[in-house]
Coordinates of C-alpha atoms in Angstrom, one line a residue:
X1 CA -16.6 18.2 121.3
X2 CA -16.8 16.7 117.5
X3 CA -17.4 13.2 117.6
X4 CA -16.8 11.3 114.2
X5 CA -18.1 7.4 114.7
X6 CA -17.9 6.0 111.4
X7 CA -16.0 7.8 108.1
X8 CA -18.0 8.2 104.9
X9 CA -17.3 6.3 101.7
X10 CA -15.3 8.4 98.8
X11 CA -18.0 7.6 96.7
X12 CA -21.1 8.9 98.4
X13 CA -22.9 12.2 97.4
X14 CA -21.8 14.7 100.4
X15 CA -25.4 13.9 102.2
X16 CA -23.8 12.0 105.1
X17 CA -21.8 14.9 106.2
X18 CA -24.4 17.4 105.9
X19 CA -27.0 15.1 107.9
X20 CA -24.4 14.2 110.9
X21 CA -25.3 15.3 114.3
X22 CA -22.4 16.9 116.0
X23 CA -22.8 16.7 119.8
X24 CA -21.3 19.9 121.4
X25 CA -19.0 19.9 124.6
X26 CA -20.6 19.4 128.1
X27 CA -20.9 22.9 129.8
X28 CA -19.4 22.7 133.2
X29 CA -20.2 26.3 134.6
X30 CA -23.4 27.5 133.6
X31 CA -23.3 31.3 135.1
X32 CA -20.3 33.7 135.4
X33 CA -20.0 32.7 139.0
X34 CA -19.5 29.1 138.5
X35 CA -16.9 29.9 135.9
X36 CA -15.3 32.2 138.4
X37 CA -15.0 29.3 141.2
X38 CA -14.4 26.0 138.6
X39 CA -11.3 28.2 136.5
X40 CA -9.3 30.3 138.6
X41 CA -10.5 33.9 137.4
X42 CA -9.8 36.0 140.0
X43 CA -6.1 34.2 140.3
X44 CA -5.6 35.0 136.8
X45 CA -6.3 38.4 136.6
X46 CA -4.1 39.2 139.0
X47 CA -1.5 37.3 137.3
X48 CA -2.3 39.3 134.4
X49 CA -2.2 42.8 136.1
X50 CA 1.1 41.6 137.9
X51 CA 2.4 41.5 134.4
X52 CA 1.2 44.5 133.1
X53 CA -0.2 42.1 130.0
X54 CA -2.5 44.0 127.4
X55 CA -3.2 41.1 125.2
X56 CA -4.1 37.9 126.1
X57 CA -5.2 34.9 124.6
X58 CA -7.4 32.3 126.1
X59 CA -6.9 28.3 125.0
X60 CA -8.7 25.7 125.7
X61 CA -9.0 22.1 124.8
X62 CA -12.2 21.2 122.7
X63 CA -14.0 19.9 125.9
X64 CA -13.8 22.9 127.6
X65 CA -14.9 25.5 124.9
X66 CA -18.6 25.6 126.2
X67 CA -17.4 27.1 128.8
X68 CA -15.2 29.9 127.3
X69 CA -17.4 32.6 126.7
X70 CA -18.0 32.9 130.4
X71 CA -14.2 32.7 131.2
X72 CA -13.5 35.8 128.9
X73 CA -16.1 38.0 130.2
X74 CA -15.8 37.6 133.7
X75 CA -11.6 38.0 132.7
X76 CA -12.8 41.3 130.8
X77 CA -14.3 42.9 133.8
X78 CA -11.9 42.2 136.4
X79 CA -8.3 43.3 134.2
X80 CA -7.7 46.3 131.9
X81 CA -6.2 43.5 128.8
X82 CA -7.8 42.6 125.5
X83 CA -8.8 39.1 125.8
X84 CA -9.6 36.2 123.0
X85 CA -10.4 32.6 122.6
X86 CA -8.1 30.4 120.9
X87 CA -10.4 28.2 119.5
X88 CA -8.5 25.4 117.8
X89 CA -4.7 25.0 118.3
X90 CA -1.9 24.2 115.7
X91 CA -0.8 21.1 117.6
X92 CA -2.4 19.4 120.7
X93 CA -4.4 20.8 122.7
X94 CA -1.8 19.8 125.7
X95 CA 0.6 22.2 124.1
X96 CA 0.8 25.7 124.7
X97 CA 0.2 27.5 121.2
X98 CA 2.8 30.3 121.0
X99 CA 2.5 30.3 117.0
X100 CA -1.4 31.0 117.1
X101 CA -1.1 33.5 119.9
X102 CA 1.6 35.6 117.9
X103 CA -1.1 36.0 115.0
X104 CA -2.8 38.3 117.2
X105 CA 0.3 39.7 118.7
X106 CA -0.5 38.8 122.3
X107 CA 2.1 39.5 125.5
X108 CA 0.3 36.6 127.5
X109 CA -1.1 33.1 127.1
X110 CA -3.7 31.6 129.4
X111 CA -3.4 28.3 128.9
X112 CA -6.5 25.8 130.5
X113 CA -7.4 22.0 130.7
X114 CA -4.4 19.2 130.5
X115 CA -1.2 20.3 129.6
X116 CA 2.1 18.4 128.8
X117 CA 4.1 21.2 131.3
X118 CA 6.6 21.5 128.1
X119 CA 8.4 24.6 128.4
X120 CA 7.5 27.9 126.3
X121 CA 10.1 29.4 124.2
X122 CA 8.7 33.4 123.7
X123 CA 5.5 34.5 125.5
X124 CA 4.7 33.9 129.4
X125 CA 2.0 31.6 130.2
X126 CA -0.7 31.1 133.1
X127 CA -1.6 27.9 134.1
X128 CA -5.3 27.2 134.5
X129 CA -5.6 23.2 135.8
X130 CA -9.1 22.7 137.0
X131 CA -10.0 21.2 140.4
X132 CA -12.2 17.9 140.2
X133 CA -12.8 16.4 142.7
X134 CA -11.5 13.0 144.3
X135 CA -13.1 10.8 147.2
X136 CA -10.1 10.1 149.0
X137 CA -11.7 7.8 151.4
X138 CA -12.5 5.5 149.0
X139 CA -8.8 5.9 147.3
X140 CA -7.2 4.8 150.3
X141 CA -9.6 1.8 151.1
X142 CA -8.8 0.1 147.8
X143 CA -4.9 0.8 148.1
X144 CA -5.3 -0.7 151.6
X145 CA -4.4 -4.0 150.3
X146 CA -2.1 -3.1 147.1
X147 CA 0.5 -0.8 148.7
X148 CA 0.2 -2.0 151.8
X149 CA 4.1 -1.1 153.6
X150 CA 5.2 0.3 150.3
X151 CA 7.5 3.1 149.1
X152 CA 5.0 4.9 146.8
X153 CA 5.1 7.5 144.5
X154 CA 2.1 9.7 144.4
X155 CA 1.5 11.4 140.7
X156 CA -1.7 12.9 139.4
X157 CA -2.7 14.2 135.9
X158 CA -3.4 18.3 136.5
X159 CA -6.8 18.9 137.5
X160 CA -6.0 16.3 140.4
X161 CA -3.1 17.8 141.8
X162 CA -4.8 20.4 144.3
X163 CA -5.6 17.7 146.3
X164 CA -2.4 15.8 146.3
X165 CA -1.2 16.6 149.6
X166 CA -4.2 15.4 151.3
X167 CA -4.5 12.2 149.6
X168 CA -0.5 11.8 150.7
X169 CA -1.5 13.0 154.4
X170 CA -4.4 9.8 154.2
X171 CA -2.0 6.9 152.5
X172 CA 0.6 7.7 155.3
X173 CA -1.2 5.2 158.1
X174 CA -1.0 2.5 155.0
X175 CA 2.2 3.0 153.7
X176 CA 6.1 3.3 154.6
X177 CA 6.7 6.1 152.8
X178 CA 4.9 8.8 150.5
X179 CA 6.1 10.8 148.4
X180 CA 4.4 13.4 147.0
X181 CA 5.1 15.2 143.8
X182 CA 4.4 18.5 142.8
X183 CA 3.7 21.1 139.7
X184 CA 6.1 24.3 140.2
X185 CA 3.7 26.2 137.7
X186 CA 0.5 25.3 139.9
X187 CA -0.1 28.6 141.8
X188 CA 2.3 31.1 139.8
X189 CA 2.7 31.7 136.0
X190 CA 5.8 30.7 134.3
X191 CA 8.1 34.0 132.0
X192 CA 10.5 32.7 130.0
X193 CA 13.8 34.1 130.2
X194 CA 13.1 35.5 133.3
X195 CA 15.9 34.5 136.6
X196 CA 13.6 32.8 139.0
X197 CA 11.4 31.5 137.0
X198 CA 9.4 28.0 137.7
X199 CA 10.1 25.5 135.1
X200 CA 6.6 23.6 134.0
X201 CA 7.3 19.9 134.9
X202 CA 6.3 17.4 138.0
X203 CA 9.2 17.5 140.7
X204 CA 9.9 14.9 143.7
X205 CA 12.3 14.1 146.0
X206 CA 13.4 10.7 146.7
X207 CA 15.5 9.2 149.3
X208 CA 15.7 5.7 147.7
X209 CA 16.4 5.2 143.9
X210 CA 13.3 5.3 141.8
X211 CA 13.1 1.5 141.6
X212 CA 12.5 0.8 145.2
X213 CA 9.1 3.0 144.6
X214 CA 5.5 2.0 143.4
X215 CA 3.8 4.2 141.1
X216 CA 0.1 5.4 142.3
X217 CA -1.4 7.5 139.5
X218 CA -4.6 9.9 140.6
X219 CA -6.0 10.5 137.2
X220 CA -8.5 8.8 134.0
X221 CA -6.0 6.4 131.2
X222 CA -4.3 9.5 129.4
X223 CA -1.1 10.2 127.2
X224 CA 0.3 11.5 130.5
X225 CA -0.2 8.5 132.2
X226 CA 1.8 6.4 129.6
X227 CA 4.4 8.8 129.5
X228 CA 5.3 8.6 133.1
X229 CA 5.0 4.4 132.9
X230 CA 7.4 4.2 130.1
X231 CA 9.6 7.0 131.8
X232 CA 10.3 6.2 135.1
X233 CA 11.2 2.8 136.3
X234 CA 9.3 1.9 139.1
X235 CA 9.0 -1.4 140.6
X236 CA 5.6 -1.2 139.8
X237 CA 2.2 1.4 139.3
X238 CA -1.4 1.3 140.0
X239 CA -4.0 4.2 139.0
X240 CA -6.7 5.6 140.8
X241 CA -9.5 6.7 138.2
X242 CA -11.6 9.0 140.5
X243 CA -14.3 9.0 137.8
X244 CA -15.5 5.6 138.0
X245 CA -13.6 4.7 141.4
X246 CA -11.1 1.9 140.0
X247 CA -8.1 1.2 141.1
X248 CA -5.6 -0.7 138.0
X249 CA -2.2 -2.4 137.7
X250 CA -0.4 -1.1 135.1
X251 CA 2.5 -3.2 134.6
X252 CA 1.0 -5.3 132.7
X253 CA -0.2 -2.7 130.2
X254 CA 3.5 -1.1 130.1
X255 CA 4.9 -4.4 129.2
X256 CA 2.8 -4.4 126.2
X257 CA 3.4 -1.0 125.3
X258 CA 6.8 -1.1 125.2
X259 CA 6.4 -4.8 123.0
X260 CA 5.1 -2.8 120.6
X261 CA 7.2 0.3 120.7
X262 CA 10.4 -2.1 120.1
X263 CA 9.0 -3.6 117.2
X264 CA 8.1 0.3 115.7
X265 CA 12.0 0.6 116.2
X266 CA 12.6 -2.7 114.3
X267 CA 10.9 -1.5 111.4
X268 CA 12.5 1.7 111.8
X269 CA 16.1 -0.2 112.0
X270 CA 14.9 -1.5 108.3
X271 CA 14.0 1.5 106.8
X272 CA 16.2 3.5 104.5
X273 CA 13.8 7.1 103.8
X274 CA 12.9 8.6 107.0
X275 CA 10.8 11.6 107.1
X276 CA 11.2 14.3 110.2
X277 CA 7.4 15.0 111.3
X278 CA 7.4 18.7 113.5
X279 CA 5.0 18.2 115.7
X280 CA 5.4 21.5 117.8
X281 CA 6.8 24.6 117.3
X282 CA 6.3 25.8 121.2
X283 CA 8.7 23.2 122.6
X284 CA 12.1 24.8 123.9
X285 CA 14.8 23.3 122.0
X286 CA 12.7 21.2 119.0
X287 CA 15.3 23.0 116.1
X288 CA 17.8 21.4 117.7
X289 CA 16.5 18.1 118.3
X290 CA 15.2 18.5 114.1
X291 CA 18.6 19.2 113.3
X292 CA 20.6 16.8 115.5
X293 CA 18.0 14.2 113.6
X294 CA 18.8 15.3 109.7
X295 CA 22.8 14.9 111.3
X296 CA 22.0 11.4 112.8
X297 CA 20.2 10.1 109.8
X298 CA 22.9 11.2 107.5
X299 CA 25.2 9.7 108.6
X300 CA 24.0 6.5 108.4
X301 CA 23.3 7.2 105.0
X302 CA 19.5 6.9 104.8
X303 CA 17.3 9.7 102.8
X304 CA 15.4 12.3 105.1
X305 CA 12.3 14.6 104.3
X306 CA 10.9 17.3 107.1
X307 CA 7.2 17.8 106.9
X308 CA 4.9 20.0 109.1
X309 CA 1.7 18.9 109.2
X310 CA 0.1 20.1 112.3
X311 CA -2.4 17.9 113.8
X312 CA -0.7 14.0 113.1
X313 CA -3.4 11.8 111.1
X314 CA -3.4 8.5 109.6
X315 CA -4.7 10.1 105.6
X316 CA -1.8 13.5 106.0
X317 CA 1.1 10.8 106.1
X318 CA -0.5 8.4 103.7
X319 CA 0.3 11.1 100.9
X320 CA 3.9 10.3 100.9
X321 CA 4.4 6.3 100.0
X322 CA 7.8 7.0 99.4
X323 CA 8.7 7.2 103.3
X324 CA 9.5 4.1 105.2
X325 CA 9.1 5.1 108.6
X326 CA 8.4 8.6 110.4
X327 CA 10.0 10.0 113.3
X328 CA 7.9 12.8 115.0
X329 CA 9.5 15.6 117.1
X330 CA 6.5 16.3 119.5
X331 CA 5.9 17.3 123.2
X332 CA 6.6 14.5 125.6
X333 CA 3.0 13.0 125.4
X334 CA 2.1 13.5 121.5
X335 CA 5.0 11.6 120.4
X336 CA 4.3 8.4 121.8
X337 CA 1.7 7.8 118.5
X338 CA 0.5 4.3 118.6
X339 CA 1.3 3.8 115.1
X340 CA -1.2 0.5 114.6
X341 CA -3.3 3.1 112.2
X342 CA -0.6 4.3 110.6
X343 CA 0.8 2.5 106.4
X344 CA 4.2 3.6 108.3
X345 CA 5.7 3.0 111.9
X346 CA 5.5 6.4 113.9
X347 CA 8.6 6.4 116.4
X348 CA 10.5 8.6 118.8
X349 CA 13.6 10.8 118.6
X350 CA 14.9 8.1 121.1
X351 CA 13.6 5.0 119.3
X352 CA 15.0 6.4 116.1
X353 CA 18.5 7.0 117.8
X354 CA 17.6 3.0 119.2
X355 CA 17.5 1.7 115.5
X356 CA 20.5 3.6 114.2
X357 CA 22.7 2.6 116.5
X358 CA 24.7 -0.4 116.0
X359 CA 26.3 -0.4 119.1
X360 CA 23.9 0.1 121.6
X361 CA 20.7 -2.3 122.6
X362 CA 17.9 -1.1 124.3
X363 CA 18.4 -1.4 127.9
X364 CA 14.4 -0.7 128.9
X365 CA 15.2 3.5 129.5
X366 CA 13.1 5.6 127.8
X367 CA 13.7 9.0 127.1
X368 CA 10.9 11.4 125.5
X369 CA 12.2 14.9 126.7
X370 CA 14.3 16.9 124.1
X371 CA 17.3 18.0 126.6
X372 CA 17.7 14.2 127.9
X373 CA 17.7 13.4 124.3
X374 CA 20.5 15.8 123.0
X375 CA 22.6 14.4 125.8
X376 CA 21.8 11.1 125.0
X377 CA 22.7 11.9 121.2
X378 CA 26.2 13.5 121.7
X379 CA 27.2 10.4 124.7
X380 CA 25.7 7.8 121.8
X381 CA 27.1 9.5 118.9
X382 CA 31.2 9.4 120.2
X383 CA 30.9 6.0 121.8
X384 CA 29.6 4.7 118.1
X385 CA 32.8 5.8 116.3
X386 CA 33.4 4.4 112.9
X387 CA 31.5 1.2 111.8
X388 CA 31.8 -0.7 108.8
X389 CA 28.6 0.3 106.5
X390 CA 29.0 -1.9 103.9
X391 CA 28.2 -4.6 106.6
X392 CA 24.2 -5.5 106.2
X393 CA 22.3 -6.2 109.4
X394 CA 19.9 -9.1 110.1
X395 CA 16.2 -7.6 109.9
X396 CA 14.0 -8.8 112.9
X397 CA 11.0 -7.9 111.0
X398 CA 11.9 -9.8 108.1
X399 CA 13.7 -12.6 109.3
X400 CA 16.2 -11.9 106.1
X401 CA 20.1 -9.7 106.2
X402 CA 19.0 -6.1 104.4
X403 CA 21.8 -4.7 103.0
X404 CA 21.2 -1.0 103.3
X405 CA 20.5 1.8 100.5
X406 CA 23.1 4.5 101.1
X407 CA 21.7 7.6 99.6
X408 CA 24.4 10.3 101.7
X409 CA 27.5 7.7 100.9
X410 CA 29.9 10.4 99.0
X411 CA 32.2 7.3 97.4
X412 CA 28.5 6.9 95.7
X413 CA 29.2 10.2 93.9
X414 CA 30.6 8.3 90.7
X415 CA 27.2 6.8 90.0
X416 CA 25.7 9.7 89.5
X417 CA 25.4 9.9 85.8
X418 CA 22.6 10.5 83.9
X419 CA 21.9 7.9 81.4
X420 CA 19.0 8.2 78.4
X421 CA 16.9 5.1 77.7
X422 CA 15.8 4.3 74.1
X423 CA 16.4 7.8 72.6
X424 CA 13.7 9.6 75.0
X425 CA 14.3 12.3 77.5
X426 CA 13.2 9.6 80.8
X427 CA 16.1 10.3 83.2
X428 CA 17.1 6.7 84.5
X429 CA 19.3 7.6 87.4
X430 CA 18.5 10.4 89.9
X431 CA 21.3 11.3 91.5
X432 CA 19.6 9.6 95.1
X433 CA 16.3 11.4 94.9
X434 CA 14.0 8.7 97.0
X435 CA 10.9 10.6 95.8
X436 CA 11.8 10.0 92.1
X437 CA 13.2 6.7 92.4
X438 CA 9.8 6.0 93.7
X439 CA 8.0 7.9 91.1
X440 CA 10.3 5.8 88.2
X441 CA 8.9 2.6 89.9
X442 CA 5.2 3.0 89.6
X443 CA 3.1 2.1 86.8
X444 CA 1.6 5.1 86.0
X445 CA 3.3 8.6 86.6
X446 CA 1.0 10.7 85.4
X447 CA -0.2 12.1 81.9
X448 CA 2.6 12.4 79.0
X449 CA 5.0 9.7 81.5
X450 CA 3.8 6.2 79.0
X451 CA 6.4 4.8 78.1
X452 CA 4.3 3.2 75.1
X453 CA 2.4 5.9 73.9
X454 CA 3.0 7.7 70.4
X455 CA 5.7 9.2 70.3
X456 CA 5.2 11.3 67.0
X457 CA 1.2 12.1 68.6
X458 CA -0.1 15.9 67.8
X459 CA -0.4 17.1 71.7
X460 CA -4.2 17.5 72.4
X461 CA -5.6 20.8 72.7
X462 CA -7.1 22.5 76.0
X463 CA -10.8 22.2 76.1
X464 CA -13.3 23.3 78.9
X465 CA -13.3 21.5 82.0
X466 CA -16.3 20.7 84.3
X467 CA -17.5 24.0 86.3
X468 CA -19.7 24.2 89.6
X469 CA -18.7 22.5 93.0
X470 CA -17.5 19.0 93.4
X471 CA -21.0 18.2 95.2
X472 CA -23.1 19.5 91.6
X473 CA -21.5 20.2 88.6
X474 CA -23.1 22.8 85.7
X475 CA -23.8 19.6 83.8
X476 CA -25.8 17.2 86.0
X477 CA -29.3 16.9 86.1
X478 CA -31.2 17.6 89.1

């Protein structure tokens, strides 16, 4: 996998790129047989002649791709299908790339490494977890002590959840109760559309409510692992990393999280241009959760902009100053972005829905799947009712009242006359365009936009511009 420990300096000459070593993914199966054993093969070819699937694409996560090439051919000789790698993905890895498999007009996804279990819209999909390994023995003797006479909770991230049952069958002796959960995708592949099909997702089945339960986590620190603390309530969570053998609290580090997460909804609750970040275009149901959100902002009269920018970084969203805050509609586990590297907060569907609503506080609930959330929207949306908009709330983030800027208010619609400034064409009022309010603020707005340059100036004529490549141009010197 591409490592990237420092970034390079605008100014620099394009050496430091070229001259990087790039350390390549760690092969875990070095001959066809281990690759065979280590990823399931024979189970998914006969998944894939079960569904008579002719085209299949392959996707793995970056630190699997060593191992790819031996995955595909020993899949070539044992089924009748085309196969091919999908080698990068539009979104997270976690996700299952429909959009990317479509290009090549496959009937099948194979889908390996950690997934967010989110469910597929259009094209079936087999489930390739992994199996590492987990020395039980050792799990239990540090529990001993921790969860001693508990009601536990037993979770694992994917590649751990073949041995789940046993690691139940061992806490039992320590324990008052174990619960195990389970993956209803792990042994069969998920068609959508199709009557008994298993849903992706973790199941369990409690006796007691959820808070009477400890948490024990079989897995390394991962997005899945925060999505289940922030999710469910427990009374409290440990996790088990079997690659270095620790045993953690977490509650601790929810507490935190969730600190910061309300003050990302603070800012949020200030800001009056939000812009709608698709994260995914695989999740079941993310239209409607894009269009319930244009609905919600609007009508608290704040200014909206949807952007699609694939993979969420820190310089993508930094081309658009104008936005105040983002929300991103994502999978479960990409859209809690820790938004410390970010000009703008990054929140939630939910978190946006938090900061919106005047008549709701945040109880400690949090909700990050898109059918919990609709539901959550239409029960929050007729309990709200009418309020008084012209009321301006007290800013937590400030410490000041903000009187909001109503861009979608329509007794706003007399205001929206152009007026001419000084006998030039500069249109002074924009008719609620947040992008060129914003651009009419700035200094400079580009060439031909001074407001004190000659006005009866002869307009410059085109010359020749610079050719070549940005890294040597036709007129520098060796």
């Amino acid at each position: 996998m591409s490592q990237v420990n420092n970034p390079v300096a605008i100014d620099n000459d394009g050496s430091a790129v070229l001259e990087r070593n790039v350390e390549p993914s760690k092969q875990l199966a070095h001959t066809v047989a281990e690759a065979v054993e280590l990823y399931d093969v024979d189970r998914t070819a006969a998944h894939i002649a079960e569904g008579g699937y002719s085209r299949v694409a392959l996707q793995f996560p970056d630190e699997l791709l060593a191992d790819s090439t031996l995955v595909s051919a020993a899949l070539q000789e044992r089924t009748q299908a085309r196969v091919f790698i999908l080698a990068d993905t539009s979104y997270g890895s976690c996700c299952v790339d429909e959009v990317a498999a479509e290009h090549y007009a496959a009937d099948a996804v194979v889908h390996y490494g950690r997934t967010c279990l989110s469910l597929t819209t259009r094209l079936p999909v087999v489930y390739v977890f992994g199996r590492e390994t987990v020395d039980v023995a050792d799990l239990c003797a540090q529990c001993e002590t921790e969860l001693q006479g508990s009601r536990v909770l037993l979770v694992s991230d994917v590649q751990y959840a073949h041995v789940l049952e046993d690691i139940g069958k061992a806490l039992e002796d320590i324990c008052k109760e174990v619960v195990v959960s389970r993956i209803a995708v792990q042994d069969c592949a998920y068609v959508p559309g199709a009557e008994d099909a298993a849903e992706p997702g973790r199941l369990w089945d409690l006796e007691h409510p959820i808070g009477e339960y400890t948490m024990l986590y079989v897995g390394e620190e991962s997005l899945t692992l925060t999505n289940l603390l922030v999710t469910q309530r427990c009374q409290s969570a440990f996790s088990y990393a079997p690659q270095t053998r620790t045993l953690r609290a977490e509650s601790a580090r929810v507490n935190r999280h969730l600190s910061r997460r309300y003050h990302m909804v603070q800012r949020a609750r200030d800001a009056n241009v939000v812009g709608i970040v698709v994260g995914t275009l695989a999740a079941v149901r993310y239209q409607s959760v894009v269009n319930a959100l244009k609905q919600l902002i609007r009508r608290a009269g704040k200014k909206f902009y949807v952007f699609v920018v694939g993979k969420l970084n820190v310089a993508k969203l930094a081309n658009f100053p104008e936005i105040e805050a983002y929300v991103l509609v994502a999978c479960p586990e990409n859209s809690l972005v820790d938004s410390k590297d970010f000009y703008q907060p990054v929140v939630t569907p939910y978190e946006l829905l938090l900061a919106l609503s005047r008549s709701h506080e945040w109880t400690g609930d949090y909700i990050t799947d898109f059918h919990a959330f609709l539901n959550e929207l239409d029960q929050r949306t007729d309990d709200d009712g009418d309020d008084d908009e012209d009321v301006p709330h007290f800013s937590l983030v400030t410490g000041t009242l903000r009187q909001a800027r109503r861009y979608n208010d329509p007794r706003a619609s007399s205001s929206r006359d152009v007026t001419v400034q000084g006998g030039s064409t500069e249109i002074a009022q924009y008719m609620g365009s947040a992008g060129a309010e914003h651009l009419l603020a700035r200094a400079f707005r580009g060439l031909g936009h001074d407001d004190q340059e000659d006005k009866d100036s002869e307009p410059m004529l085109a010359v020749d511009g610079l050719s070549g490549i940005a890294y040597k141009y036709s007129h520098e010197t060796k």
